[in-house]
Amino acid sequence: MLKAYKIEIKPTEEQIKKINKTIGVCRFIYNFYIAHNQETYKNSGKFVSGMSFSKWLNNDFIPNNRNYLWIKDVSSKAVKQSIMNGEKAFKQFFKKETGFPKFKKKNRSNVGVYLPKNNKTDFIVERHRAKIPTLGFVRLKEFGYIPLNSNIKSGTITKKCDRYYISILVDKEFKKNNKQYSFGIGVDLGIKEFATVSDERIFKNINKTYKVKKLKKSLKKEQRKLSRKYESLKIRNKEEGGNVTRQNVQKQVLKVQKLHNRINNIRTDYINKTINELVKTKPEFINIEDLNISGMMKNRHLSKAIAEQKLYEFRNKLINKCHQNEIEVRLSNRFYASSKTCSQCGSIKKDLKLADRTYICPECGAVIDRDLNAAINLRDNQIYKIV
């Protein structure tokens, strides 16, 4: 089974220059492929595949435009992968899965450098360092995280907030969890509490903790500073005729990015720990609701709170973790009234409002927490699909 390990690396100055150059070339090629496809489609009404564009680029465009020879200075595999990423984006657009491919902006888009394994000596992982194609040995920030002597398939280097990371894809055999199955559980996801389990476990909303609130307050302060710097830069450009240094603005942008990254890491870490707590008891199944996240995000009053919970990421990671541990994941229909249905008698309370946090059944008089009631209904629901 394939598993990805992402870890921060500490490259040398020379390696940093090479990584930045490769990222810049990959970004340029991705944008060039999109622009070339747009122009070709307007002229001939045809779509250029990634393979055709790659042949045209190497055999026609670069030889006839000597000022673009710098494209050849970086890894050809990384350049080829950026073209294939562009083709994938177009195919998803044609299938109406995503919007039209967007151009990647400098220092504002996530551009990865793909490095495949061509021979046995390309990727070598040691305790404190790893050998990466075209870069050589690079120090790892954490020791012993990536298993030694593992069968590595490929790696991708990314840059985020002035830090460098590598994602290594490893072919690994997972140990089977021989623990006996426990009773199945239902999990209700929400905004007030992140997750409520049918066995009465509650996972709090990490965004309401003091630590995250303090970071969000600092982020708001730094964003105001950045806005003022942009305004002063516009005024100075008008007075001095442009070409005013953006050094201070870039420093402030980096501060904002680091705060965003730190908050995001806290949320991701909490999701991983929550999933681990759910899976380690090895329930027979986990039933969650098939939430319409994109539809929920259209609610302007709750969209920010929903985005901060990272519900879609939680669902994907839960499914992957359950598959590794041979646990069945069930998805209840999004129109199933789990919150309005009484878990005791099955009657439906149609006038239940979002502000009603306690469920009081008008038929049998049962009094129960709203989210716990929904989690129990999800556990007992017999209409579902297995993913």
PDB file of N, CA and C in Angstrom, residues 307-386:
ATOM      1  N   ALA A 307     -15.761  26.708   7.115  1.00  0.00           N
ATOM      2  CA  ALA A 307     -14.440  26.566   6.485  1.00  0.00           C
ATOM      3  C   ALA A 307     -13.365  26.277   7.523  1.00  0.00           C
ATOM      4  N   GLU A 308     -13.474  26.901   8.701  1.00  0.00           N
ATOM      5  CA  GLU A 308     -12.478  26.692   9.753  1.00  0.00           C
ATOM      6  C   GLU A 308     -12.512  25.274  10.318  1.00  0.00           C
ATOM      7  N   GLN A 309     -13.647  24.603  10.222  1.00  0.00           N
ATOM      8  CA  GLN A 309     -13.753  23.241  10.739  1.00  0.00           C
ATOM      9  C   GLN A 309     -13.076  22.214   9.831  1.00  0.00           C
ATOM     10  N   LYS A 310     -12.881  22.533   8.556  1.00  0.00           N
ATOM     11  CA  LYS A 310     -12.202  21.635   7.592  1.00  0.00           C
ATOM     12  C   LYS A 310     -12.899  20.269   7.542  1.00  0.00           C
ATOM     13  N   LEU A 311     -14.203  20.293   7.327  1.00  0.00           N
ATOM     14  CA  LEU A 311     -15.017  19.073   7.354  1.00  0.00           C
ATOM     15  C   LEU A 311     -14.688  18.138   6.193  1.00  0.00           C
ATOM     16  N   TYR A 312     -14.400  18.706   5.022  1.00  0.00           N
ATOM     17  CA  TYR A 312     -14.105  17.847   3.862  1.00  0.00           C
ATOM     18  C   TYR A 312     -12.786  17.114   4.062  1.00  0.00           C
ATOM     19  N   GLU A 313     -11.799  17.801   4.623  1.00  0.00           N
ATOM     20  CA  GLU A 313     -10.511  17.152   4.914  1.00  0.00           C
ATOM     21  C   GLU A 313     -10.692  16.049   5.958  1.00  0.00           C
ATOM     22  N   PHE A 314     -11.536  16.310   6.957  1.00  0.00           N
ATOM     23  CA  PHE A 314     -11.808  15.298   7.978  1.00  0.00           C
ATOM     24  C   PHE A 314     -12.416  14.047   7.349  1.00  0.00           C
ATOM     25  N   ARG A 315     -13.370  14.238   6.463  1.00  0.00           N
ATOM     26  CA  ARG A 315     -14.038  13.092   5.832  1.00  0.00           C
ATOM     27  C   ARG A 315     -13.055  12.247   5.019  1.00  0.00           C
ATOM     28  N   ASN A 316     -12.221  12.894   4.203  1.00  0.00           N
ATOM     29  CA  ASN A 316     -11.270  12.165   3.367  1.00  0.00           C
ATOM     30  C   ASN A 316     -10.257  11.395   4.202  1.00  0.00           C
ATOM     31  N   LYS A 317      -9.738  12.045   5.241  1.00  0.00           N
ATOM     32  CA  LYS A 317      -8.744  11.381   6.092  1.00  0.00           C
ATOM     33  C   LYS A 317      -9.362  10.242   6.900  1.00  0.00           C
ATOM     34  N   LEU A 318     -10.616  10.423   7.327  1.00  0.00           N
ATOM     35  CA  LEU A 318     -11.298   9.363   8.067  1.00  0.00           C
ATOM     36  C   LEU A 318     -11.492   8.131   7.186  1.00  0.00           C
ATOM     37  N   ILE A 319     -11.894   8.341   5.939  1.00  0.00           N
ATOM     38  CA  ILE A 319     -12.101   7.224   5.017  1.00  0.00           C
ATOM     39  C   ILE A 319     -10.794   6.462   4.788  1.00  0.00           C
ATOM     40  N   ASN A 320      -9.694   7.203   4.560  1.00  0.00           N
ATOM     41  CA  ASN A 320      -8.401   6.561   4.321  1.00  0.00           C
ATOM     42  C   ASN A 320      -7.925   5.779   5.538  1.00  0.00           C
ATOM     43  N   LYS A 321      -8.089   6.370   6.710  1.00  0.00           N
ATOM     44  CA  LYS A 321      -7.639   5.710   7.945  1.00  0.00           C
ATOM     45  C   LYS A 321      -8.467   4.466   8.229  1.00  0.00           C
ATOM     46  N   CYS A 322      -9.755   4.535   7.980  1.00  0.00           N
ATOM     47  CA  CYS A 322     -10.627   3.377   8.208  1.00  0.00           C
ATOM     48  C   CYS A 322     -10.311   2.245   7.236  1.00  0.00           C
ATOM     49  N   HIS A 323      -9.989   2.575   6.000  1.00  0.00           N
ATOM     50  CA  HIS A 323      -9.627   1.545   5.027  1.00  0.00           C
ATOM     51  C   HIS A 323      -8.352   0.827   5.448  1.00  0.00           C
ATOM     52  N   GLN A 324      -7.400   1.569   6.023  1.00  0.00           N
ATOM     53  CA  GLN A 324      -6.158   0.949   6.491  1.00  0.00           C
ATOM     54  C   GLN A 324      -6.415  -0.021   7.646  1.00  0.00           C
ATOM     55  N   ASN A 325      -7.426   0.291   8.467  1.00  0.00           N
ATOM     56  CA  ASN A 325      -7.713  -0.537   9.642  1.00  0.00           C
ATOM     57  C   ASN A 325      -8.906  -1.469   9.439  1.00  0.00           C
ATOM     58  N   GLU A 326      -9.356  -1.594   8.171  1.00  0.00           N
ATOM     59  CA  GLU A 326     -10.450  -2.499   7.814  1.00  0.00           C
ATOM     60  C   GLU A 326     -11.729  -2.191   8.591  1.00  0.00           C
ATOM     61  N   ILE A 327     -12.048  -0.903   8.658  1.00  0.00           N
ATOM     62  CA  ILE A 327     -13.277  -0.447   9.308  1.00  0.00           C
ATOM     63  C   ILE A 327     -14.219   0.081   8.231  1.00  0.00           C
ATOM     64  N   GLU A 328     -15.469  -0.310   8.310  1.00  0.00           N
ATOM     65  CA  GLU A 328     -16.448   0.107   7.309  1.00  0.00           C
ATOM     66  C   GLU A 328     -16.885   1.549   7.559  1.00  0.00           C
ATOM     67  N   VAL A 329     -16.876   2.366   6.502  1.00  0.00           N
ATOM     68  CA  VAL A 329     -17.335   3.753   6.589  1.00  0.00           C
ATOM     69  C   VAL A 329     -18.660   3.870   5.844  1.00  0.00           C
ATOM     70  N   ARG A 330     -19.677   4.351   6.541  1.00  0.00           N
ATOM     71  CA  ARG A 330     -21.001   4.513   5.956  1.00  0.00           C
ATOM     72  C   ARG A 330     -21.340   5.994   5.822  1.00  0.00           C
ATOM     73  N   LEU A 331     -21.970   6.340   4.716  1.00  0.00           N
ATOM     74  CA  LEU A 331     -22.420   7.707   4.486  1.00  0.00           C
ATOM     75  C   LEU A 331     -23.940   7.729   4.439  1.00  0.00           C
ATOM     76  N   SER A 332     -24.536   8.422   5.394  1.00  0.00           N
ATOM     77  CA  SER A 332     -25.984   8.589   5.385  1.00  0.00           C
ATOM     78  C   SER A 332     -26.366   9.704   4.430  1.00  0.00           C
ATOM     79  N   ASN A 333     -27.548   9.585   3.845  1.00  0.00           N
ATOM     80  CA  ASN A 333     -28.012  10.572   2.875  1.00  0.00           C
ATOM     81  C   ASN A 333     -28.069  11.956   3.511  1.00  0.00           C
ATOM     82  N   ARG A 334     -27.653  12.963   2.737  1.00  0.00           N
ATOM     83  CA  ARG A 334     -27.603  14.331   3.268  1.00  0.00           C
ATOM     84  C   ARG A 334     -28.986  14.874   3.622  1.00  0.00           C
ATOM     85  N   PHE A 335     -30.050  14.268   3.079  1.00  0.00           N
ATOM     86  CA  PHE A 335     -31.408  14.714   3.380  1.00  0.00           C
ATOM     87  C   PHE A 335     -32.023  13.936   4.553  1.00  0.00           C
ATOM     88  N   TYR A 336     -31.242  13.034   5.134  1.00  0.00           N
ATOM     89  CA  TYR A 336     -31.737  12.289   6.301  1.00  0.00           C
ATOM     90  C   TYR A 336     -31.825  13.233   7.498  1.00  0.00           C
ATOM     91  N   ALA A 337     -33.003  13.325   8.124  1.00  0.00           N
ATOM     92  CA  ALA A 337     -33.233  14.276   9.230  1.00  0.00           C
ATOM     93  C   ALA A 337     -32.703  13.707  10.534  1.00  0.00           C
ATOM     94  N   SER A 338     -31.386  13.632  10.668  1.00  0.00           N
ATOM     95  CA  SER A 338     -30.782  13.041  11.870  1.00  0.00           C
ATOM     96  C   SER A 338     -31.001  13.904  13.103  1.00  0.00           C
ATOM     97  N   SER A 339     -31.037  15.231  12.941  1.00  0.00           N
ATOM     98  CA  SER A 339     -31.222  16.127  14.083  1.00  0.00           C
ATOM     99  C   SER A 339     -32.684  16.248  14.492  1.00  0.00           C
ATOM    100  N   LYS A 340     -33.600  16.154  13.526  1.00  0.00           N
ATOM    101  CA  LYS A 340     -35.027  16.352  13.824  1.00  0.00           C
ATOM    102  C   LYS A 340     -35.730  15.077  14.261  1.00  0.00           C
ATOM    103  N   THR A 341     -35.085  13.923  14.076  1.00  0.00           N
ATOM    104  CA  THR A 341     -35.705  12.646  14.432  1.00  0.00           C
ATOM    105  C   THR A 341     -35.362  12.272  15.869  1.00  0.00           C
ATOM    106  N   CYS A 342     -36.356  11.836  16.624  1.00  0.00           N
ATOM    107  CA  CYS A 342     -36.133  11.411  18.012  1.00  0.00           C
ATOM    108  C   CYS A 342     -35.454  10.041  18.022  1.00  0.00           C
ATOM    109  N   SER A 343     -34.347   9.936  18.747  1.00  0.00           N
ATOM    110  CA  SER A 343     -33.613   8.673  18.810  1.00  0.00           C
ATOM    111  C   SER A 343     -34.300   7.645  19.702  1.00  0.00           C
ATOM    112  N   GLN A 344     -35.344   8.084  20.453  1.00  0.00           N
ATOM    113  CA  GLN A 344     -36.049   7.167  21.349  1.00  0.00           C
ATOM    114  C   GLN A 344     -37.276   6.537  20.678  1.00  0.00           C
ATOM    115  N   CYS A 345     -38.121   7.382  20.062  1.00  0.00           N
ATOM    116  CA  CYS A 345     -39.373   6.869  19.495  1.00  0.00           C
ATOM    117  C   CYS A 345     -39.447   6.992  17.973  1.00  0.00           C
ATOM    118  N   GLY A 346     -38.545   7.768  17.359  1.00  0.00           N
ATOM    119  CA  GLY A 346     -38.519   7.877  15.899  1.00  0.00           C
ATOM    120  C   GLY A 346     -39.410   8.956  15.324  1.00  0.00           C
ATOM    121  N   SER A 347     -40.089   9.733  16.159  1.00  0.00           N
ATOM    122  CA  SER A 347     -40.940  10.806  15.638  1.00  0.00           C
ATOM    123  C   SER A 347     -40.074  11.977  15.169  1.00  0.00           C
ATOM    124  N   ILE A 348     -40.613  12.765  14.233  1.00  0.00           N
ATOM    125  CA  ILE A 348     -39.861  13.875  13.651  1.00  0.00           C
ATOM    126  C   ILE A 348     -40.420  15.200  14.147  1.00  0.00           C
ATOM    127  N   LYS A 349     -39.524  16.049  14.641  1.00  0.00           N
ATOM    128  CA  LYS A 349     -39.891  17.381  15.111  1.00  0.00           C
ATOM    129  C   LYS A 349     -39.552  18.379  14.012  1.00  0.00           C
ATOM    130  N   LYS A 350     -40.549  18.764  13.232  1.00  0.00           N
ATOM    131  CA  LYS A 350     -40.317  19.573  12.035  1.00  0.00           C
ATOM    132  C   LYS A 350     -39.938  21.015  12.357  1.00  0.00           C
ATOM    133  N   ASP A 351     -40.354  21.525  13.521  1.00  0.00           N
ATOM    134  CA  ASP A 351     -40.099  22.928  13.841  1.00  0.00           C
ATOM    135  C   ASP A 351     -38.801  23.132  14.625  1.00  0.00           C
ATOM    136  N   LEU A 352     -37.884  22.173  14.568  1.00  0.00           N
ATOM    137  CA  LEU A 352     -36.609  22.304  15.274  1.00  0.00           C
ATOM    138  C   LEU A 352     -35.754  23.378  14.595  1.00  0.00           C
ATOM    139  N   LYS A 353     -35.268  24.337  15.391  1.00  0.00           N
ATOM    140  CA  LYS A 353     -34.455  25.432  14.873  1.00  0.00           C
ATOM    141  C   LYS A 353     -32.976  25.183  15.172  1.00  0.00           C
ATOM    142  N   LEU A 354     -32.110  25.911  14.464  1.00  0.00           N
ATOM    143  CA  LEU A 354     -30.673  25.762  14.667  1.00  0.00           C
ATOM    144  C   LEU A 354     -30.256  26.224  16.062  1.00  0.00           C
ATOM    145  N   ALA A 355     -30.995  27.155  16.632  1.00  0.00           N
ATOM    146  CA  ALA A 355     -30.673  27.667  17.967  1.00  0.00           C
ATOM    147  C   ALA A 355     -31.063  26.691  19.074  1.00  0.00           C
ATOM    148  N   ASP A 356     -31.918  25.712  18.766  1.00  0.00           N
ATOM    149  CA  ASP A 356     -32.343  24.735  19.783  1.00  0.00           C
ATOM    150  C   ASP A 356     -31.243  23.692  19.967  1.00  0.00           C
ATOM    151  N   ARG A 357     -30.489  23.810  21.059  1.00  0.00           N
ATOM    152  CA  ARG A 357     -29.369  22.903  21.290  1.00  0.00           C
ATOM    153  C   ARG A 357     -29.783  21.656  22.072  1.00  0.00           C
ATOM    154  N   THR A 358     -30.965  21.685  22.660  1.00  0.00           N
ATOM    155  CA  THR A 358     -31.491  20.513  23.368  1.00  0.00           C
ATOM    156  C   THR A 358     -32.735  20.017  22.643  1.00  0.00           C
ATOM    157  N   TYR A 359     -32.763  18.721  22.356  1.00  0.00           N
ATOM    158  CA  TYR A 359     -33.895  18.128  21.642  1.00  0.00           C
ATOM    159  C   TYR A 359     -34.927  17.640  22.663  1.00  0.00           C
ATOM    160  N   ILE A 360     -36.130  18.173  22.568  1.00  0.00           N
ATOM    161  CA  ILE A 360     -37.242  17.754  23.430  1.00  0.00           C
ATOM    162  C   ILE A 360     -38.303  17.150  22.526  1.00  0.00           C
ATOM    163  N   CYS A 361     -38.536  15.859  22.665  1.00  0.00           N
ATOM    164  CA  CYS A 361     -39.474  15.167  21.799  1.00  0.00           C
ATOM    165  C   CYS A 361     -40.914  15.510  22.179  1.00  0.00           C
ATOM    166  N   PRO A 362     -41.735  15.966  21.227  1.00  0.00           N
ATOM    167  CA  PRO A 362     -43.136  16.300  21.538  1.00  0.00           C
ATOM    168  C   PRO A 362     -44.004  15.061  21.741  1.00  0.00           C
ATOM    169  N   GLU A 363     -43.528  13.885  21.327  1.00  0.00           N
ATOM    170  CA  GLU A 363     -44.319  12.657  21.422  1.00  0.00           C
ATOM    171  C   GLU A 363     -44.043  11.903  22.719  1.00  0.00           C
ATOM    172  N   CYS A 364     -42.759  11.531  22.942  1.00  0.00           N
ATOM    173  CA  CYS A 364     -42.435  10.716  24.127  1.00  0.00           C
ATOM    174  C   CYS A 364     -41.836  11.526  25.263  1.00  0.00           C
ATOM    175  N   GLY A 365     -41.519  12.818  25.021  1.00  0.00           N
ATOM    176  CA  GLY A 365     -40.991  13.686  26.073  1.00  0.00           C
ATOM    177  C   GLY A 365     -39.515  13.488  26.358  1.00  0.00           C
ATOM    178  N   ALA A 366     -38.781  12.778  25.498  1.00  0.00           N
ATOM    179  CA  ALA A 366     -37.350  12.545  25.713  1.00  0.00           C
ATOM    180  C   ALA A 366     -36.594  13.866  25.624  1.00  0.00           C
ATOM    181  N   VAL A 367     -35.632  14.056  26.528  1.00  0.00           N
ATOM    182  CA  VAL A 367     -34.789  15.254  26.541  1.00  0.00           C
ATOM    183  C   VAL A 367     -33.336  14.806  26.346  1.00  0.00           C
ATOM    184  N   ILE A 368     -32.714  15.302  25.280  1.00  0.00           N
ATOM    185  CA  ILE A 368     -31.367  14.858  24.949  1.00  0.00           C
ATOM    186  C   ILE A 368     -30.650  15.957  24.179  1.00  0.00           C
ATOM    187  N   ASP A 369     -29.334  15.998  24.282  1.00  0.00           N
ATOM    188  CA  ASP A 369     -28.547  16.974  23.527  1.00  0.00           C
ATOM    189  C   ASP A 369     -28.787  16.781  22.029  1.00  0.00           C
ATOM    190  N   ARG A 370     -28.916  17.880  21.331  1.00  0.00           N
ATOM    191  CA  ARG A 370     -29.252  17.838  19.914  1.00  0.00           C
ATOM    192  C   ARG A 370     -28.232  17.037  19.100  1.00  0.00           C
ATOM    193  N   ASP A 371     -26.931  17.302  19.322  1.00  0.00           N
ATOM    194  CA  ASP A 371     -25.884  16.639  18.540  1.00  0.00           C
ATOM    195  C   ASP A 371     -25.764  15.164  18.903  1.00  0.00           C
ATOM    196  N   LEU A 372     -25.930  14.834  20.175  1.00  0.00           N
ATOM    197  CA  LEU A 372     -25.893  13.430  20.582  1.00  0.00           C
ATOM    198  C   LEU A 372     -27.063  12.663  19.986  1.00  0.00           C
ATOM    199  N   ASN A 373     -28.216  13.309  19.939  1.00  0.00           N
ATOM    200  CA  ASN A 373     -29.388  12.694  19.326  1.00  0.00           C
ATOM    201  C   ASN A 373     -29.131  12.382  17.854  1.00  0.00           C
ATOM    202  N   ALA A 374     -28.497  13.322  17.146  1.00  0.00           N
ATOM    203  CA  ALA A 374     -28.177  13.114  15.725  1.00  0.00           C
ATOM    204  C   ALA A 374     -27.161  11.991  15.553  1.00  0.00           C
ATOM    205  N   ALA A 375     -26.160  11.917  16.453  1.00  0.00           N
ATOM    206  CA  ALA A 375     -25.136  10.873  16.357  1.00  0.00           C
ATOM    207  C   ALA A 375     -25.743   9.483  16.561  1.00  0.00           C
ATOM    208  N   ILE A 376     -26.682   9.363  17.502  1.00  0.00           N
ATOM    209  CA  ILE A 376     -27.342   8.071  17.755  1.00  0.00           C
ATOM    210  C   ILE A 376     -28.184   7.668  16.548  1.00  0.00           C
ATOM    211  N   ASN A 377     -28.880   8.640  15.952  1.00  0.00           N
ATOM    212  CA  ASN A 377     -29.674   8.347  14.754  1.00  0.00           C
ATOM    213  C   ASN A 377     -28.802   7.899  13.589  1.00  0.00           C
ATOM    214  N   LEU A 378     -27.625   8.509  13.454  1.00  0.00           N
ATOM    215  CA  LEU A 378     -26.697   8.104  12.398  1.00  0.00           C
ATOM    216  C   LEU A 378     -26.190   6.682  12.636  1.00  0.00           C
ATOM    217  N   ARG A 379     -25.933   6.358  13.884  1.00  0.00           N
ATOM    218  CA  ARG A 379     -25.473   4.994  14.213  1.00  0.00           C
ATOM    219  C   ARG A 379     -26.533   3.962  13.848  1.00  0.00           C
ATOM    220  N   ASP A 380     -27.801   4.276  14.127  1.00  0.00           N
ATOM    221  CA  ASP A 380     -28.883   3.310  13.921  1.00  0.00           C
ATOM    222  C   ASP A 380     -29.486   3.372  12.520  1.00  0.00           C
ATOM    223  N   ASN A 381     -29.052   4.330  11.706  1.00  0.00           N
ATOM    224  CA  ASN A 381     -29.625   4.474  10.365  1.00  0.00           C
ATOM    225  C   ASN A 381     -29.241   3.282   9.474  1.00  0.00           C
ATOM    226  N   GLN A 382     -30.226   2.720   8.807  1.00  0.00           N
ATOM    227  CA  GLN A 382     -30.002   1.534   7.971  1.00  0.00           C
ATOM    228  C   GLN A 382     -29.989   1.846   6.471  1.00  0.00           C
ATOM    229  N   ILE A 383     -30.174   3.129   6.131  1.00  0.00           N
ATOM    230  CA  ILE A 383     -30.119   3.549   4.722  1.00  0.00           C
ATOM    231  C   ILE A 383     -28.831   4.350   4.525  1.00  0.00           C
ATOM    232  N   TYR A 384     -27.882   3.755   3.864  1.00  0.00           N
ATOM    233  CA  TYR A 384     -26.563   4.381   3.731  1.00  0.00           C
ATOM    234  C   TYR A 384     -25.858   3.785   2.514  1.00  0.00           C
ATOM    235  N   LYS A 385     -24.738   4.406   2.187  1.00  0.00           N
ATOM    236  CA  LYS A 385     -23.850   3.823   1.156  1.00  0.00           C
ATOM    237  C   LYS A 385     -22.459   3.644   1.772  1.00  0.00           C
ATOM    238  N   ILE A 386     -21.780   2.597   1.362  1.00  0.00           N
ATOM    239  CA  ILE A 386     -20.462   2.282   1.888  1.00  0.00           C
ATOM    240  C   ILE A 386     -19.404   2.879   0.969  1.00  0.00           C
TER     241      ILE A 386
END
